[in-house]
Short mmCIF file of C-alpha atoms in Angstrom, two decimals:
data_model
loop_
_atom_site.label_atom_id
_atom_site.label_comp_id
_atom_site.label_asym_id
_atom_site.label_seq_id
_atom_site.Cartn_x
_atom_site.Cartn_y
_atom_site.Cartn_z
CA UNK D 22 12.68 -4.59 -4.39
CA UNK D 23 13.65 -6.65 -7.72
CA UNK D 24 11.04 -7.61 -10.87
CA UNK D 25 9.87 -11.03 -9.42
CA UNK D 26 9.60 -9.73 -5.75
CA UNK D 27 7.50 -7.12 -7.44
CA UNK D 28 5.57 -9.33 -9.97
CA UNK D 29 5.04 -11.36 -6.96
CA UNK D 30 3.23 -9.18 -4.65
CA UNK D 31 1.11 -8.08 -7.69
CA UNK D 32 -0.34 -11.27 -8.60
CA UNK D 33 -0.52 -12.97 -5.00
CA UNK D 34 -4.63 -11.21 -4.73
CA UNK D 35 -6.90 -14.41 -4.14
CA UNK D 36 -9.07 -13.44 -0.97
CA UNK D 37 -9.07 -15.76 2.19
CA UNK D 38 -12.18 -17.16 3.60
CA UNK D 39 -12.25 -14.46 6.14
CA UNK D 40 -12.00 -11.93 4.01
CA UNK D 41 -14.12 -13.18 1.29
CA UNK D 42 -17.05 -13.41 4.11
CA UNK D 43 -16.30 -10.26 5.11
CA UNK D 44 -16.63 -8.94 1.30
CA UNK D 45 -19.72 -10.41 1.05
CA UNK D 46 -21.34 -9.67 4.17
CA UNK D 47 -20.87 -5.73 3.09
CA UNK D 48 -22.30 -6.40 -0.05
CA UNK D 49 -25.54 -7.55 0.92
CA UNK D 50 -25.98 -4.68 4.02
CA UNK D 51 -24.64 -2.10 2.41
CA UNK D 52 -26.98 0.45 0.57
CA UNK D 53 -24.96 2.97 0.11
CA UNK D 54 -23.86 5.15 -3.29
CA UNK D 55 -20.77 5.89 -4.39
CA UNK D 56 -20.22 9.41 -5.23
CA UNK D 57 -16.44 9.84 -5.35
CA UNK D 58 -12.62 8.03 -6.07
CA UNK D 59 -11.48 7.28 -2.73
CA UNK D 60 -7.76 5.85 -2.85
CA UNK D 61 -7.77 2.48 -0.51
CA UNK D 62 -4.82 1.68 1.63
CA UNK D 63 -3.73 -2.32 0.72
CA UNK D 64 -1.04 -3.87 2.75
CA UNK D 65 0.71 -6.09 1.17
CA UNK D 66 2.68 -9.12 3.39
CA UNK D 67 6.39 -10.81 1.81
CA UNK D 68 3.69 -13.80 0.66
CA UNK D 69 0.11 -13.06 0.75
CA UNK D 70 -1.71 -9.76 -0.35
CA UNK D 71 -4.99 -8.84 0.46
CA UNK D 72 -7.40 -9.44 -2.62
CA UNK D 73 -7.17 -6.10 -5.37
CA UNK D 74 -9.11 -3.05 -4.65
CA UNK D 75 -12.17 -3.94 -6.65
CA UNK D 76 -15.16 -2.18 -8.28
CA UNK D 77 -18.69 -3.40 -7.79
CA UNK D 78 -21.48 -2.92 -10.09
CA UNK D 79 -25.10 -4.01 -9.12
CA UNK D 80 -27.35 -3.87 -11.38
CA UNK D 81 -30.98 -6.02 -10.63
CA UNK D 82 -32.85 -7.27 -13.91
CA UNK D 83 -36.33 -8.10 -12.87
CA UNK D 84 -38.38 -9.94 -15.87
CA UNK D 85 -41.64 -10.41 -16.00
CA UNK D 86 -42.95 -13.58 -17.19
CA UNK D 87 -46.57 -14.95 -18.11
CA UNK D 88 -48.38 -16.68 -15.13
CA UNK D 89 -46.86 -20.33 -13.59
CA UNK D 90 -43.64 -20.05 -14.95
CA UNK D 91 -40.80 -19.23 -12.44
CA UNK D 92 -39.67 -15.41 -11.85
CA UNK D 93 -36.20 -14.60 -13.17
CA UNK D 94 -33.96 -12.27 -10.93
CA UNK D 95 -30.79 -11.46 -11.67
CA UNK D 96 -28.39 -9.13 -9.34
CA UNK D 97 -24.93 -8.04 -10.65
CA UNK D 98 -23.15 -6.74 -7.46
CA UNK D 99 -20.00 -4.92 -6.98
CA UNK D 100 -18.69 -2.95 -4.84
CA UNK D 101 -15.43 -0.33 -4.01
CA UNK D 102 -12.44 -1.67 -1.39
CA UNK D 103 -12.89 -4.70 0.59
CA UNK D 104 -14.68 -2.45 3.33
CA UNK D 105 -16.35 0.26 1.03
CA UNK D 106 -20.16 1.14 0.58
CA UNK D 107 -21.92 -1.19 -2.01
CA UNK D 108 -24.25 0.34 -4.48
CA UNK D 109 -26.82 -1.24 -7.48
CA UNK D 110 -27.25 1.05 -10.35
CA UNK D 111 -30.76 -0.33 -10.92
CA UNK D 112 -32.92 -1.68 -7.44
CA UNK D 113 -36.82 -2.29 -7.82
CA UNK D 114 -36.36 -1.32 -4.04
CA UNK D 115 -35.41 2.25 -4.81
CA UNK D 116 -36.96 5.36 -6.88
CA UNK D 117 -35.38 5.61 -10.26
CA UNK D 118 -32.07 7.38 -10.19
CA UNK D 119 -31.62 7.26 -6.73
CA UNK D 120 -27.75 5.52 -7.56
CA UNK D 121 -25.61 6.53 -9.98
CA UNK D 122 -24.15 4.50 -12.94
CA UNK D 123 -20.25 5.63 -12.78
CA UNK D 124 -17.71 4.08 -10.52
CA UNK D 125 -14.39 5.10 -10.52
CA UNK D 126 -11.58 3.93 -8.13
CA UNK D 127 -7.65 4.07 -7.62
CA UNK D 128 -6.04 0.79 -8.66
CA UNK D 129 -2.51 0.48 -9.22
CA UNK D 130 -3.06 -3.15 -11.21
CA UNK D 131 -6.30 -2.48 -13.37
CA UNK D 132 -8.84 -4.99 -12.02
CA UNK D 133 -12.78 -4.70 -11.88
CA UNK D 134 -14.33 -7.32 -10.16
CA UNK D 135 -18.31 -8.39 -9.60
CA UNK D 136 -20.39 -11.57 -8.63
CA UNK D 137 -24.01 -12.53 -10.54
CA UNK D 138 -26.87 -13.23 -8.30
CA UNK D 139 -29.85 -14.16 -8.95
CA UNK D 140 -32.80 -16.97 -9.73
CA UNK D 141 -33.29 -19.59 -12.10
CA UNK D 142 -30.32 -18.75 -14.10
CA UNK D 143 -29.26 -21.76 -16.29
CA UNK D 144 -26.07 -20.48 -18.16
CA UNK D 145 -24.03 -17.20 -17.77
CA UNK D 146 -21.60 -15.99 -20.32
CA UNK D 147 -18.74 -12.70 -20.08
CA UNK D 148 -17.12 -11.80 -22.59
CA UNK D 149 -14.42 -8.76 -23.28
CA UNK D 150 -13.09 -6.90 -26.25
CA UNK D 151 -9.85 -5.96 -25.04
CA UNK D 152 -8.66 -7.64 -21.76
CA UNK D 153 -9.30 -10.37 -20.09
CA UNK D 154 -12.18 -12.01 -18.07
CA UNK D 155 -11.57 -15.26 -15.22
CA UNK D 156 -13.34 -16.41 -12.59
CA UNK D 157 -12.83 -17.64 -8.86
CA UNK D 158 -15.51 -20.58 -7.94
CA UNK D 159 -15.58 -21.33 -4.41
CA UNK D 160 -18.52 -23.55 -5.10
CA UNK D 161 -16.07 -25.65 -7.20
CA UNK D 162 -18.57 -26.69 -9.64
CA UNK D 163 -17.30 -24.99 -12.66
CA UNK D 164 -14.00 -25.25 -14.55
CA UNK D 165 -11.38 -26.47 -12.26
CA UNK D 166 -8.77 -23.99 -13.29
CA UNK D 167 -11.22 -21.43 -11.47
CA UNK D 168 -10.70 -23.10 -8.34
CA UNK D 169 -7.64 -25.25 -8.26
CA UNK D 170 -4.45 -22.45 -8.59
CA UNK D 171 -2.24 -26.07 -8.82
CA UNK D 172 -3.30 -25.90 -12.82
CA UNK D 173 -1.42 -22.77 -13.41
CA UNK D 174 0.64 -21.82 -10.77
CA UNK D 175 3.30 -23.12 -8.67
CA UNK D 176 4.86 -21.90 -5.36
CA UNK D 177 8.81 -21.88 -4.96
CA UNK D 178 9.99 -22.76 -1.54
CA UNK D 179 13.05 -21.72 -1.87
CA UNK D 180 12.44 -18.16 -3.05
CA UNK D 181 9.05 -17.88 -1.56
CA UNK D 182 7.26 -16.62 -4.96
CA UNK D 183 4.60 -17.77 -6.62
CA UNK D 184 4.34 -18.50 -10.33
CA UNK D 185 1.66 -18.37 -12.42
CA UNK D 186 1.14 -19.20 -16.08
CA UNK D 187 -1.71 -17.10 -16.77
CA UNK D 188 -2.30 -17.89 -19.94
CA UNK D 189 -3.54 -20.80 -18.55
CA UNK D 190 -6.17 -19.08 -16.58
CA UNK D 191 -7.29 -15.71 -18.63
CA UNK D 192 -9.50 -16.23 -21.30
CA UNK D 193 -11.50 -13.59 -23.50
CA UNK D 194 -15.07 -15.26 -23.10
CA UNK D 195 -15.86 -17.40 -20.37
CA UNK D 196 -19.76 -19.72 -20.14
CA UNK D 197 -20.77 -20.83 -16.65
CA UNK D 198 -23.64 -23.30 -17.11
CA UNK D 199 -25.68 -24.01 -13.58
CA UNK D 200 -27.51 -27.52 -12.49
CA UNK D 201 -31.13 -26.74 -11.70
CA UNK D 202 -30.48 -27.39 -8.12
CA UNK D 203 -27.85 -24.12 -8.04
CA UNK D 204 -28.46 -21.22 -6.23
CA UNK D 205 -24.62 -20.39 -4.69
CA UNK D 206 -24.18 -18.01 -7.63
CA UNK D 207 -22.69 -15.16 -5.21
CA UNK D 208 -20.02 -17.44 -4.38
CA UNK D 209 -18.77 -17.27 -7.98
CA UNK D 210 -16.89 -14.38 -8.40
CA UNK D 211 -15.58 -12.92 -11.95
CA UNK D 212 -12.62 -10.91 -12.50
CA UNK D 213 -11.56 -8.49 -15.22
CA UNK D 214 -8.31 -7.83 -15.60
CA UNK D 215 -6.26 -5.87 -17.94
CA UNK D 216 -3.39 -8.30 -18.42
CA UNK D 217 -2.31 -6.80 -21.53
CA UNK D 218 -1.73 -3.35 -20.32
CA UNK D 219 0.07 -5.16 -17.61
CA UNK D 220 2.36 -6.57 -19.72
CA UNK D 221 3.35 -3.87 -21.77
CA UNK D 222 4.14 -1.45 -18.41
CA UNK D 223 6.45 -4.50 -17.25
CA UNK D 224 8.44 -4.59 -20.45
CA UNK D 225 12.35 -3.32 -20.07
CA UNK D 226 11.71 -3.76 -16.24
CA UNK D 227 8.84 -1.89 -15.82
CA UNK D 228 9.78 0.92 -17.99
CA UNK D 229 5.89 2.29 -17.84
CA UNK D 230 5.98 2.58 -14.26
CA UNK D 231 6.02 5.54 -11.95
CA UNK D 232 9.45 5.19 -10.04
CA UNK D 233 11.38 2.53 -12.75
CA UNK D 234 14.82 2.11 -11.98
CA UNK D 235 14.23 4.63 -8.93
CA UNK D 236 16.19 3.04 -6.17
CA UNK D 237 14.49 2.95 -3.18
CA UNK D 238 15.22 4.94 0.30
CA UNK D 239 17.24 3.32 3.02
CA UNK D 240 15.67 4.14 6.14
CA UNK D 241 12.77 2.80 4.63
CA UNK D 242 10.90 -0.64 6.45
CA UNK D 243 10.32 -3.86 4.05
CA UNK D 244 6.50 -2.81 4.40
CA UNK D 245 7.20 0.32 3.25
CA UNK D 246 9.04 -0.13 0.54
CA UNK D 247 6.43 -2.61 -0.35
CA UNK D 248 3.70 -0.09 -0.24
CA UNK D 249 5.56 2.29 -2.29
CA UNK D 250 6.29 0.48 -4.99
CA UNK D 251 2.55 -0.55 -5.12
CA UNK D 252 1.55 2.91 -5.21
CA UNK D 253 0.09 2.50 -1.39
CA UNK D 254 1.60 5.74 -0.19
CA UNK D 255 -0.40 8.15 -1.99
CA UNK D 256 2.61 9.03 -4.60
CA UNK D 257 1.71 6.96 -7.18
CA UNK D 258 5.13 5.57 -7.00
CA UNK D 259 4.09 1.94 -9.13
CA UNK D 260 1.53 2.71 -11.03
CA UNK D 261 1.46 2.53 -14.60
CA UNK D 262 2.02 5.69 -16.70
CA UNK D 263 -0.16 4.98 -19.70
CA UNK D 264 0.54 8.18 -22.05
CA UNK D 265 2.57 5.93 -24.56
CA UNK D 266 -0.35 3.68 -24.31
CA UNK D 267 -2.84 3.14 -27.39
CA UNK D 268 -5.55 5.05 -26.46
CA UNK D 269 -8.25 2.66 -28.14
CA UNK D 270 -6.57 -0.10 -26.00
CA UNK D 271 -7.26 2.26 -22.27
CA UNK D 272 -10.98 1.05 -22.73
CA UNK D 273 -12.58 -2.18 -23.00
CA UNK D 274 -16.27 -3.75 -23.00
CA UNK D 275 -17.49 -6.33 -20.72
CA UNK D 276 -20.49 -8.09 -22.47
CA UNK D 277 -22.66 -10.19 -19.57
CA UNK D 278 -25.23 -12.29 -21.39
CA UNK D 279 -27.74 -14.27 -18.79
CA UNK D 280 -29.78 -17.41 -19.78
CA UNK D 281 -32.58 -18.51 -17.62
CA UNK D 282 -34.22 -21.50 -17.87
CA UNK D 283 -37.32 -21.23 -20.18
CA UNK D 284 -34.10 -19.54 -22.58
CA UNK D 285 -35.02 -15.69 -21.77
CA UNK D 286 -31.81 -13.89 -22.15
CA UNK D 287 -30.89 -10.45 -20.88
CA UNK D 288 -27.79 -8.78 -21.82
CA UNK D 289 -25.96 -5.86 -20.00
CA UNK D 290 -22.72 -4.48 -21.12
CA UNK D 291 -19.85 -3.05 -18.65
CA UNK D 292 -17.75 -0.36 -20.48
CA UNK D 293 -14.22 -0.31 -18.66
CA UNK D 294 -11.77 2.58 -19.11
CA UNK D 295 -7.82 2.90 -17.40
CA UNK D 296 -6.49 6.07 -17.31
CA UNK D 297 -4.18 8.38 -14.73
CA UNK D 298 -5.07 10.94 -12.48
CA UNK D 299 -3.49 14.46 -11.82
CA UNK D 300 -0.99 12.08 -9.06
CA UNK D 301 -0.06 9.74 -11.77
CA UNK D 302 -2.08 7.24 -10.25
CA UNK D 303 -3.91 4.29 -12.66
CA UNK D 304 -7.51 4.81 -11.99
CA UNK D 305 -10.16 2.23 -13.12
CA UNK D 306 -13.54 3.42 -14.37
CA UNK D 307 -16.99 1.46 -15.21
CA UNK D 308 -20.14 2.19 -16.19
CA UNK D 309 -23.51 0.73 -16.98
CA UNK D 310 -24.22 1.31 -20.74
CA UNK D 311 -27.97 1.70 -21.40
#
């Protein structure tokens, strides 16, 4: 296992149809909160992996508004693993502090990632302090880089890797705005990513990873050498060991400011922190700030 095989597996997470319906189906049955970290087995293949473990908040923001006008309803889903329980930390469906507001989940490339649902929503904009926010538009109706990968990465046939340029794709603050006629807004998924952490655990060859320069068993299979040095075996063999990292820097903000159409805006704000667990493991938390 070299840098770019391993890059390679790391950045290869866009979900397939199938999987993407199957992400969303369990989303909108599920009722279920979380109440633990629950490490999620990935496999990865030599050129596709399944989509990044990713953490789901739902929250649902239910204005009221004077008589006539149109009701504004916003859901912010997200949920744990691409088969986990999904949970809303606020649900005019449930008794007040039946959920919790904490999510917390093993991730061996820092990711948190959540869809916006909702009514009569004219413009969305997500924001970060820290890291970086992107989208993936399946409805294909916002910024093309969001749904055509051709603008910032290319595929090598002879070495079978993909390359991205995501500098290209990342931004800090990204602004959806939505025809009257849209109501797909669950097929518009955004992503946080901590691309900067990323970077600095890669430097010197991934210096600030569990298991750098470790050479790996033998006897072992392709697929499991590829699971352990994604930190799929429970060892925590590739994650990142962040006690040289700024601690300021382990914790962002994810600002989520929602426009409806008579200009009512509601503002929530996502406070992500990185951080290792007693197996060396990168663990991502998020919570709902009040």
């Amino acid at each position: 296992m070299n840098k770019n095989e391993l890059h390679a597996h790391f950045e290869n997470m866009t979900p397939n149809e199938r999987q993407k319906a199957r992400m969303r189906a369990n989303i909108l049955n599920s009722r279920q909160p979380v109440a633990h970290t629950k490490v999620w087995a990935r496999l990865l293949s030599a050129r596709w992996a399944i989509p990044a473990i990713c953490l789901v908040l739902a929250i649902a923001v239910f204005l009221s508004v004077p008589f006539g006008e149109k009701t504004t309803a916003y859901a912010i889903d997200v949920r744990i693993g691409e088969d986990g329980p999904a949970f809303r930390l606020a649900d005019n469906e449930k008794r007040p502090g039946e959920y919790g507001t904490i999510v917390s989940n093993v991730d061996s490339r820092p990711g948190l990632e959540f869809y916006i649902d909702g009514e009569n929503i004219a413009k969305i904009e997500i924001s970060t302090q820290n890291e970086y926010i992107y989208a993936v538009d399946w409805t294909k109706t916002q910024d093309e880089k969001f749904w055509n990968s051709e603008l910032y990465q290319t595929f090598d046939e002879e070495s079978q890797i993909s390359k991205a340029d995501f500098g290209l794709l990342y931004d800090k603050k990204i602004t959806m705005n939505f025809d009257e006629d849209f109501n797909n807004h669950g097929d518009i998924w955004y992503r946080w990513t901590a691309w900067n952490m990323y970077k600095w655990a890669a430097e010197d060859d991934y210096a600030h990873f569990l298991g750098a320069n470790q050479a790996v068993p033998e006897d072992l299979t392709s697929q499991e050498a590829l699971a352990a040095a994604a930190g799929n075996d429970g060892s925590g063999i590739g994650h990142m060991q962040l006690d040289e990292y700024p601690d300021e820097l382990k914790e962002d903000q994810i600002t989520i400011v929602i426009t409806d159409r008579e200009g009512k805006r509601t503002k929530k704000v996502i406070h992500v922190k990185v951080s290792n667990n007693e197996l060396r493991q990168t663990v991502v938390t998020a919570s709902l700030e009040e």
